[in-house]
XYZ file of C-alpha atoms in Angstrom:
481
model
C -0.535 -7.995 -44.167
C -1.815 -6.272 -40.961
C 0.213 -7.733 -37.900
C -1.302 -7.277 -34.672
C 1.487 -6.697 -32.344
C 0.961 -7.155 -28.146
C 3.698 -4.672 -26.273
C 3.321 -5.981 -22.855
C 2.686 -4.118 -19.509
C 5.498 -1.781 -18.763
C 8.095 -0.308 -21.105
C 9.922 -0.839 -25.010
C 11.849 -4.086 -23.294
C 8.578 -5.794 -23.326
C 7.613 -6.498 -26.409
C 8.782 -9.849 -28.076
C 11.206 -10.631 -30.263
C 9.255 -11.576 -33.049
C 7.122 -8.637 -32.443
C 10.947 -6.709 -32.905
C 11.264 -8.049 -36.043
C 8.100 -7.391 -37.337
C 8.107 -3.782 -36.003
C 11.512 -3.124 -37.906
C 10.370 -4.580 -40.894
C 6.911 -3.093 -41.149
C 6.454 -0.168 -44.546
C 4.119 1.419 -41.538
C 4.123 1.478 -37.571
C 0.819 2.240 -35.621
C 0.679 2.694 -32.192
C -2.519 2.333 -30.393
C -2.695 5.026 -28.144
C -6.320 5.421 -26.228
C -7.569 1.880 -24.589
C -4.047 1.551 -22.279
C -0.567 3.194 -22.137
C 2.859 2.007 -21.689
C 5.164 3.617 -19.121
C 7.262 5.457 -21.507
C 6.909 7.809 -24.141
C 7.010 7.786 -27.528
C 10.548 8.650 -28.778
C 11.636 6.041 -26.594
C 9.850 3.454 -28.558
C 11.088 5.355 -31.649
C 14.383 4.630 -30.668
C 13.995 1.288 -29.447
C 12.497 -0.339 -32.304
C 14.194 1.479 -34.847
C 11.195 2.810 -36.718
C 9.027 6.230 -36.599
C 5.686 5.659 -35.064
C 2.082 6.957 -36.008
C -0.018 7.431 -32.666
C -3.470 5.867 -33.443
C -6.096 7.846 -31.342
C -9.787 6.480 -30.909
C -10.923 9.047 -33.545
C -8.363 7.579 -36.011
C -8.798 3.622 -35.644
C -12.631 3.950 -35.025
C -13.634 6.124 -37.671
C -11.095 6.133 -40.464
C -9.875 2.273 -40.152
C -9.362 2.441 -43.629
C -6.363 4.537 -43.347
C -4.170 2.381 -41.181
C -5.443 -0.671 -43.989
C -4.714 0.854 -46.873
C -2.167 -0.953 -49.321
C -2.011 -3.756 -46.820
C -2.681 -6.095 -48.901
C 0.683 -5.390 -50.493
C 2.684 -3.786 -47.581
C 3.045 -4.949 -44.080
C 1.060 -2.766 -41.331
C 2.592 -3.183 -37.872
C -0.290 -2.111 -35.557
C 0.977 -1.579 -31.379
C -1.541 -2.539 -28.743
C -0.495 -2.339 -24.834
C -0.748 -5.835 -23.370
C -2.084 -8.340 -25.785
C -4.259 -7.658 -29.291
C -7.044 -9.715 -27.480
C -6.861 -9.387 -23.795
C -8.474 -6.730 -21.837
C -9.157 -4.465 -24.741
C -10.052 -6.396 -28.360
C -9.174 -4.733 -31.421
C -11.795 -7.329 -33.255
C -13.382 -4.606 -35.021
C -10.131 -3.857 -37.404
C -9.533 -7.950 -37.885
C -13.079 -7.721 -39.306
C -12.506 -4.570 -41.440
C -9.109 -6.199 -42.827
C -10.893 -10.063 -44.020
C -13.766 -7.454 -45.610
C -10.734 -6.125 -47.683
C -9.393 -9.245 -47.956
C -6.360 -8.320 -46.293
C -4.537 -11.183 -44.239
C -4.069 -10.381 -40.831
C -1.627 -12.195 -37.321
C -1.261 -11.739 -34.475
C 1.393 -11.542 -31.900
C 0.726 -12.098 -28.186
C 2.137 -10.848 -25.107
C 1.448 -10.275 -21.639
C -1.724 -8.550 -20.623
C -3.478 -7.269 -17.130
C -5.898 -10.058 -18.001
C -2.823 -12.641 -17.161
C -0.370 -10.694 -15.523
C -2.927 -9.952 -12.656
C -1.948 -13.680 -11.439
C 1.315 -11.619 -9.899
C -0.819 -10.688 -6.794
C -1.010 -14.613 -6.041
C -4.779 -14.934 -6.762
C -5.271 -17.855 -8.679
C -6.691 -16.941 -12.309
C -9.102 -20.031 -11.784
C -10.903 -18.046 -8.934
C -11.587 -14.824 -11.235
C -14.889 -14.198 -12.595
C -16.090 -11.551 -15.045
C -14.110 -8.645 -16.000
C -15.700 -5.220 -15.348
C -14.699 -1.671 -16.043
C -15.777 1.484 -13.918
C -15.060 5.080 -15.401
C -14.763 7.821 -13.363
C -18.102 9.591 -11.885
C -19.271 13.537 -12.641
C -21.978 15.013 -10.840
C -24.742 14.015 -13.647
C -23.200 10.812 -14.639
C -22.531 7.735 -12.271
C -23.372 4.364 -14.372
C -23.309 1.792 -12.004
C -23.559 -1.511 -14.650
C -20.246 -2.569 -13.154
C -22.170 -3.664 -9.856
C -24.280 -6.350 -11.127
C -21.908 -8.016 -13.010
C -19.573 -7.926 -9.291
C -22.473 -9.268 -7.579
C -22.807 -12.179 -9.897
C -18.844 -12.565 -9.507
C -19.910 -12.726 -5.389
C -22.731 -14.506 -5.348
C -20.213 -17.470 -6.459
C -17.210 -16.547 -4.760
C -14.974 -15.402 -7.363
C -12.498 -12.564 -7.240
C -13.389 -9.123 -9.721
C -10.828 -7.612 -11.714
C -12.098 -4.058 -11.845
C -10.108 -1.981 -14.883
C -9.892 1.692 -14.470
C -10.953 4.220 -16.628
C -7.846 6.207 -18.967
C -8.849 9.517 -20.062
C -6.395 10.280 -23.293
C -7.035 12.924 -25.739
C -10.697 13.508 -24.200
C -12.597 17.034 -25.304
C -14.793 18.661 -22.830
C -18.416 18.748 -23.622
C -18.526 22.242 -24.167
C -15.845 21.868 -27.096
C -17.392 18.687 -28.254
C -20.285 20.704 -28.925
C -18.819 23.473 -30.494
C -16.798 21.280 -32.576
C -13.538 22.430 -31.024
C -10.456 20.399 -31.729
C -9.600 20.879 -27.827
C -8.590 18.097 -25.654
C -8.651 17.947 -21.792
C -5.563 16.865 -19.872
C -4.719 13.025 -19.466
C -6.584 11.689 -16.528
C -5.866 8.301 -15.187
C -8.102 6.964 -12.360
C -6.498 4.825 -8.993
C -6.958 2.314 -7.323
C -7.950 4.767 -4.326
C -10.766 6.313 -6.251
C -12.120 2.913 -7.462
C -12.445 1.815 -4.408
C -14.155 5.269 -3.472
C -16.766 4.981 -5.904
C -17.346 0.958 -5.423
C -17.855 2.376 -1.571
C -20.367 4.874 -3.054
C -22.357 2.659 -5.414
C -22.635 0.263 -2.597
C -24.424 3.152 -0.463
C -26.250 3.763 -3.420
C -27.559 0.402 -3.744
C -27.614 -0.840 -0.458
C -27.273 -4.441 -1.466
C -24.665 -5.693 0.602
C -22.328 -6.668 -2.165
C -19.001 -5.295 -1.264
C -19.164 -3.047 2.056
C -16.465 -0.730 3.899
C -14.602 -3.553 5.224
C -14.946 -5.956 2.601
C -11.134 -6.976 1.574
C -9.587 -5.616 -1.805
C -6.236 -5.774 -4.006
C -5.120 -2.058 -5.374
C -2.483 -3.061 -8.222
C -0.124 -0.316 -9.643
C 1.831 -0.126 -12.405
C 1.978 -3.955 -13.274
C 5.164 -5.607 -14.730
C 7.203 -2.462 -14.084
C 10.067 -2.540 -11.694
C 8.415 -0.610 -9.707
C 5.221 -2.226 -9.187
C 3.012 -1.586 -6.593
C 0.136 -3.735 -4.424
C -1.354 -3.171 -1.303
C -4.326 -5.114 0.150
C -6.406 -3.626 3.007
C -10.294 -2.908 3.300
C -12.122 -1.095 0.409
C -12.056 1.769 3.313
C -7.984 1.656 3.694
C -7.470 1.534 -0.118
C -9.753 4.824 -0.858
C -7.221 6.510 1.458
C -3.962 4.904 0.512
C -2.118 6.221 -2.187
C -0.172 3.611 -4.825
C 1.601 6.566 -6.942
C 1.422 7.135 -10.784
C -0.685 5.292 -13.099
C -1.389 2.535 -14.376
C -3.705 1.069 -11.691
C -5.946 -1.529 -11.216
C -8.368 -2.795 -8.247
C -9.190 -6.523 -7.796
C -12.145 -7.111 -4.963
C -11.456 -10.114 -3.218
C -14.128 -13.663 -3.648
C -15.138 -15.929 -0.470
C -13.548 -18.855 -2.567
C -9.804 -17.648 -1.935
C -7.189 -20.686 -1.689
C -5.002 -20.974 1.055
C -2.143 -20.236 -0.829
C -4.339 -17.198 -2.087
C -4.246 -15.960 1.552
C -0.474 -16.864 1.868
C 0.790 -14.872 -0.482
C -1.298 -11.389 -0.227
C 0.012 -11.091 3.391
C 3.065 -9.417 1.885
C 0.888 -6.373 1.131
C -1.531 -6.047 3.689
C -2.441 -2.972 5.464
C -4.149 -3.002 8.431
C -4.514 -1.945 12.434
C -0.911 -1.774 14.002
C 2.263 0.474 13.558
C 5.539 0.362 15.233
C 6.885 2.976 17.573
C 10.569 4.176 17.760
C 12.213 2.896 21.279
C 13.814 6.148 21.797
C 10.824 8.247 21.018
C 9.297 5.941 23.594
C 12.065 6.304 26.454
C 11.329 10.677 25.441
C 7.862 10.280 26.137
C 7.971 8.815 28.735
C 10.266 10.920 30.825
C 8.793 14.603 29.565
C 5.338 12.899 30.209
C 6.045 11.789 33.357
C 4.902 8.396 32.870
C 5.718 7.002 36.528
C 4.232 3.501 35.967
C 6.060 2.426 32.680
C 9.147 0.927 31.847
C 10.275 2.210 28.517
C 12.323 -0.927 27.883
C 9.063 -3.564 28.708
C 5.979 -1.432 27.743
C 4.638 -5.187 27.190
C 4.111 -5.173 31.015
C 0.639 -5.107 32.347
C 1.646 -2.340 34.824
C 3.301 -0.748 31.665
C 0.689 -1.131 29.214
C -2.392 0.259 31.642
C -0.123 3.223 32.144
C 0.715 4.108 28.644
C -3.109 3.768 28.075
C -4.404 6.192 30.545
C -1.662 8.810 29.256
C -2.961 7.574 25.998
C -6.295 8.836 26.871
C -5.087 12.084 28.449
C -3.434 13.233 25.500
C -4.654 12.176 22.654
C -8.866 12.068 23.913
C -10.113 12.080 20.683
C -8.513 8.939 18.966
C -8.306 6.579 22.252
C -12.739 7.600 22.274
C -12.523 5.090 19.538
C -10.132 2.624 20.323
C -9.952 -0.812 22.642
C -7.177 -1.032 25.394
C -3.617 -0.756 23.052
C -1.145 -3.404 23.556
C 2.347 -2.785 23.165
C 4.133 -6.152 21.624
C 7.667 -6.442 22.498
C 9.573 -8.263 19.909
C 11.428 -10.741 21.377
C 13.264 -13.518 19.619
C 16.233 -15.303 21.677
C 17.225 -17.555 18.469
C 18.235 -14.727 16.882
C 21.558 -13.308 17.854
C 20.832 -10.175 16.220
C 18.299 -9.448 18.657
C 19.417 -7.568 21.917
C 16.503 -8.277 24.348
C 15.204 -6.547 25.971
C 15.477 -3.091 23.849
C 14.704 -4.043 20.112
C 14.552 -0.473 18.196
C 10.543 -0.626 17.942
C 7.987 -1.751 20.166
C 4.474 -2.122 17.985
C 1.392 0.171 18.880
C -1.846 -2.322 18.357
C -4.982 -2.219 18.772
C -5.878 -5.828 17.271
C -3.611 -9.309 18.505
C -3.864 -12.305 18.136
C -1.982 -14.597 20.464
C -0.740 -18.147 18.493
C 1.990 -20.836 19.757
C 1.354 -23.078 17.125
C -0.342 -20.865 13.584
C -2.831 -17.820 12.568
C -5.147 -18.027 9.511
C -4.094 -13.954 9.171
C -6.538 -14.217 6.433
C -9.301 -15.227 8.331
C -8.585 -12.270 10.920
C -8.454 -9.869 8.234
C -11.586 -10.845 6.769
C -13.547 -9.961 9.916
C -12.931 -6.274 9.266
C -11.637 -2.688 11.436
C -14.531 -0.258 11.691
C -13.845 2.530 9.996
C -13.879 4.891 12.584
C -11.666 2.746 14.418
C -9.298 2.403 11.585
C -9.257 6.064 11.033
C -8.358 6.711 15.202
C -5.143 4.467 14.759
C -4.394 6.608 12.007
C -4.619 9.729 13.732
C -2.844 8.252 16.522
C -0.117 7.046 14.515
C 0.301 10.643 12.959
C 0.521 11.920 16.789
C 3.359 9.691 18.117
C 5.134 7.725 15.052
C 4.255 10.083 11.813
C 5.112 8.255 8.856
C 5.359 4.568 10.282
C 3.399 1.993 8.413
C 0.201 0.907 9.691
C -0.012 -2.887 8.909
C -0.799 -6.418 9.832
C 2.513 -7.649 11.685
C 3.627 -11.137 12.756
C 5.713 -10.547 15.930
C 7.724 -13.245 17.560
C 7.316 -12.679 21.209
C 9.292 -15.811 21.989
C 10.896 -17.653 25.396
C 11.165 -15.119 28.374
C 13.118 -17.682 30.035
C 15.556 -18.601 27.263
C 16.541 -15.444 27.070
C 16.860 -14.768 30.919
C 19.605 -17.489 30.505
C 21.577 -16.141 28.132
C 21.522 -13.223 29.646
C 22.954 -14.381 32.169
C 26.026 -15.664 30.079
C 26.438 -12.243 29.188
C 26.400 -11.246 32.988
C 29.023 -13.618 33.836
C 30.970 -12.216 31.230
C 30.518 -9.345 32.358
C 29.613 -8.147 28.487
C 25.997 -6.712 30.332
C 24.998 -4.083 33.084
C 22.444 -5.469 35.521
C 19.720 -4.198 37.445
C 17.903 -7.062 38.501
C 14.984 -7.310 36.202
C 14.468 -7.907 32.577
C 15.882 -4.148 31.768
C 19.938 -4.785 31.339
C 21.502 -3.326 28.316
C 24.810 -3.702 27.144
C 27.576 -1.374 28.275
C 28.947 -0.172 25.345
C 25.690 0.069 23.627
C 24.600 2.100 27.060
C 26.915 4.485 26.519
C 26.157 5.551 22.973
C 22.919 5.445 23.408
C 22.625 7.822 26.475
C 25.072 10.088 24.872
C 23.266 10.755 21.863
C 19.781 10.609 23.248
C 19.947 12.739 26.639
C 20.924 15.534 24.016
C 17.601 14.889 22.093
C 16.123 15.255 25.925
C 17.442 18.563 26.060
C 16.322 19.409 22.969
C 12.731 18.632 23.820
C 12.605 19.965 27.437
C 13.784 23.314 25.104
C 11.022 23.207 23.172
C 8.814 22.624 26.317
C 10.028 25.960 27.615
C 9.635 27.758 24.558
C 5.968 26.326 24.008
C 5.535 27.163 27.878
C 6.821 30.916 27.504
C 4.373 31.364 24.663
C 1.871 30.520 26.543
C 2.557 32.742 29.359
C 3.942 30.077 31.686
C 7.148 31.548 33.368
C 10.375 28.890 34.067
C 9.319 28.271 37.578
C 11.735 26.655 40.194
C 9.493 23.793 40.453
C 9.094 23.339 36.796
C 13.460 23.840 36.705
C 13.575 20.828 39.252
C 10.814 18.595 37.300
C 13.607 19.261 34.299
C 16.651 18.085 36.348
C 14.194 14.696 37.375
C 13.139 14.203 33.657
C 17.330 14.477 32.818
C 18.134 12.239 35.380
C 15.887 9.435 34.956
C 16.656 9.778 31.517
C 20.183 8.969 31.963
C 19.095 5.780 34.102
C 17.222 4.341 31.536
C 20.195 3.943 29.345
C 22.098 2.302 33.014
C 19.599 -0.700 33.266
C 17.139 1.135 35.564
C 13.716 0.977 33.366
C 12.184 3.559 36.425
């Protein structure tokens, strides 16, 4: 009998018990090893299931079927498929062969990308047709995949887009001379999908799926470590899900509220947060007069930070609206220590709510792409390696928490200076201790940048140092100036 065995998504684990049993009992053990891979090797499988294992390549189940059939009808054939027998990839064509030779064949399921894909919270209901896209060379760029995604649009279902595996492939030049020489593997990402659905679409010009059109990159499904992201098809040609497999779902108009609930865990979009004490630096070697480090949410603080903004980084702010700088403030919480949370959060979209946000809905209208691109930069210039993201800030009573600070003042548990700036004494301490030395460190490398550049240590520039240090040190006493 030929037994059709599904493996799952990820590793040896996966596959089910039954499928164990048959494996281990099997007189042979093929692995299909061309359509989809699992995320270990081999041996491991070996070792696993108990058995040695014949890799099946295209060459072998396409063209010499007959070998993995023969004496089948008297010995049981265990053949290994990634995912299910009959999901994204069918192996119909060796059912056929096997009733031809009257051989009797079953099959055991298991999860594929075809069901599994459900784990980004889009209802299967809502997909439509299944397309695949390989990866583009300079004389080759079929672009089938399209109308079959505009079909999918035109009725406002979501496409699951699978991405092209390149296993055991031979170079044309070898194919031609026959040479039994196979390229490296190549497995395309969810990055370059997107890349090439954002060049087809130029291509076409139809309006199908554009730069800011909203998309699912999916990477290495059922692992542990599995991977999603959702942003524009602009953010997810530059954003990197790590090692293979990955897949790319574009996002229908008929997405369920639920839909939009659950794929805001992975969105990507306009907005990063920015480290308070890289702030309070800033400001003081900047010489940012008008803002309060410890309230940048200010009006007076936020106009100020924008025209520095503009003076030092000209290039980004050209493409930018007015930033706001959203104070997170949640009195409920008694973790939080209003008013000097560790991050304030750079953005350059908000949306104000007391009551709800359809964050869906906001996504959906887009970020330019040179706009997107300008927070990026920015991002790199003042908070390198913060996430840039769609965040829900709770910017909560003012009042509330005026009056509990007050408790603390009675208690005399805060330092005050008569605004919304105290900060609690013990935390004061520690926290002007270890971050006037990172002052010094900076006004260092100020002089050393400034002595490279000819500038000499001038006895104006030596008393502009002594005024950074010391309104340093009062930001860390309650005095935000």
């Amino acid at each position: 009998m030929l037994f059709l065995v599904g493996l799952g998504l990820a590793d040896e684990t996966d596959i089910s018990v039954k499928g164990l049993h048959i494996a281990k009992a099997a007189h042979r053990v093929y692995l299909e090893a061309y359509t989809s891979i699992l995320m270990v090797d081999k041996d491991k499988l070996e070792t696993y299931y108990g058995r040695p294992i014949i890799l099946a390549d295209r060459e072998l189940v396409e063209s010499s079927s007959d070998d993995i059939l023969a004496n089948a009808e008297t010995e049981n054939v265990a053949f290994l498929i990634v995912g299910d027998p009959f999901g994204a990839t069918t192996h119909t064509d060796l059912v056929i062969r096997a009733r031809e030779l009257k051989i009797p064949t079953q099959t055991i399921h298991n999860a594929s990308i075809m069901s599994a894909i459900g784990a980004t919270g889009l209802q299967l209901y809502n997909f439509g047709q299944t397309v695949s896209m390989v990866f583009f060379t300079e004389t080759w760029k079929p672009t089938s995949f399209y109308d079959r995604i505009k079909e999918n649009r035109q009725i406002g279902l979501h496409t699951l887009i699978l991405l092209d595996i390149k296993v055991k492939e031979q170079s044309l030049e070898n194919l031609a001379r026959g040479r039994k020489i196979f390229e490296p593997p190549r497995f395309m990402t969810s990055s370059q999908c997107a890349a090439q659905m954002l060049e087809t679409e130029e291509e076409r010009k139809e309006g199908v799926y554009e730069s800011d059109s909203l998309a699912v990159g999916i990477a290495r499904l059922g692992a542990l470590d599995q991977r999603m992201a959702v942003g524009t098809l602009k953010q997810l040609s530059d954003h990197d899900l790590g090692l293979p497999l990955h897949s790319l779902v574009l996002l229908g108009s008929r997405a369920h509220d639920m839909e939009r609930e659950y794929i805001r865990e992975y969105a990507i979009d306009e907005g990063f947060r920015w480290a308070r004490n890289e702030i309070r630096v800033h400001v003081v070697l900047q010489e940012v007069d008008d803002a309060a480090p410890n309230n940048l949410m200010s009006g007076e603080s936020e106009e100020a930070m924008n025209e520095n903004f503009h003076e030092l980084y000209p290039g980004p702010m050209a493409s930018l609206p007015p930033l706001r700088f959203i104070e997170p403030l949640n009195p409920n919480n008694e973790k939080f220590k209003y008013p000097s949370e560790p991050y304030v959060f750079v953005a350059d979209v908000v949306v104000q709510s007391e009551d709800y946000i359809d964050v869906t809905e906001t996504m959906n209208k887009g970020i330019r792409a040179a706009q997107w691109d300008a927070m990026a930069d920015l991002r790199d210039q003042i908070a390198k390696g913060e996430k840039i993201g769609w965040f829900v800030v709770h910017n909560g009573d003012r009042e509330l928490a005026q009056q509990e600070r007050r408790k603390k003042q009675e208690n005399g548990l805060m330092q005050v200076d008569g605004g919304d700036n105290d900060v609690e004494v013990k935390e004061a301490e520690a926290i002007e201790s270890k971050y006037s030395k990172e002052l010094s460190e900076q006004v260092a490398r100020l002089q050393v940048q400034n002595r490279a550049n000819g500038k000499t240590d001038s006895k104006e520039e030596s008393q502009r140092t002594d005024k950074r240090t010391g309104k340093f040190k009062k930001l860390f006493r309650g005095d935000s100036r």
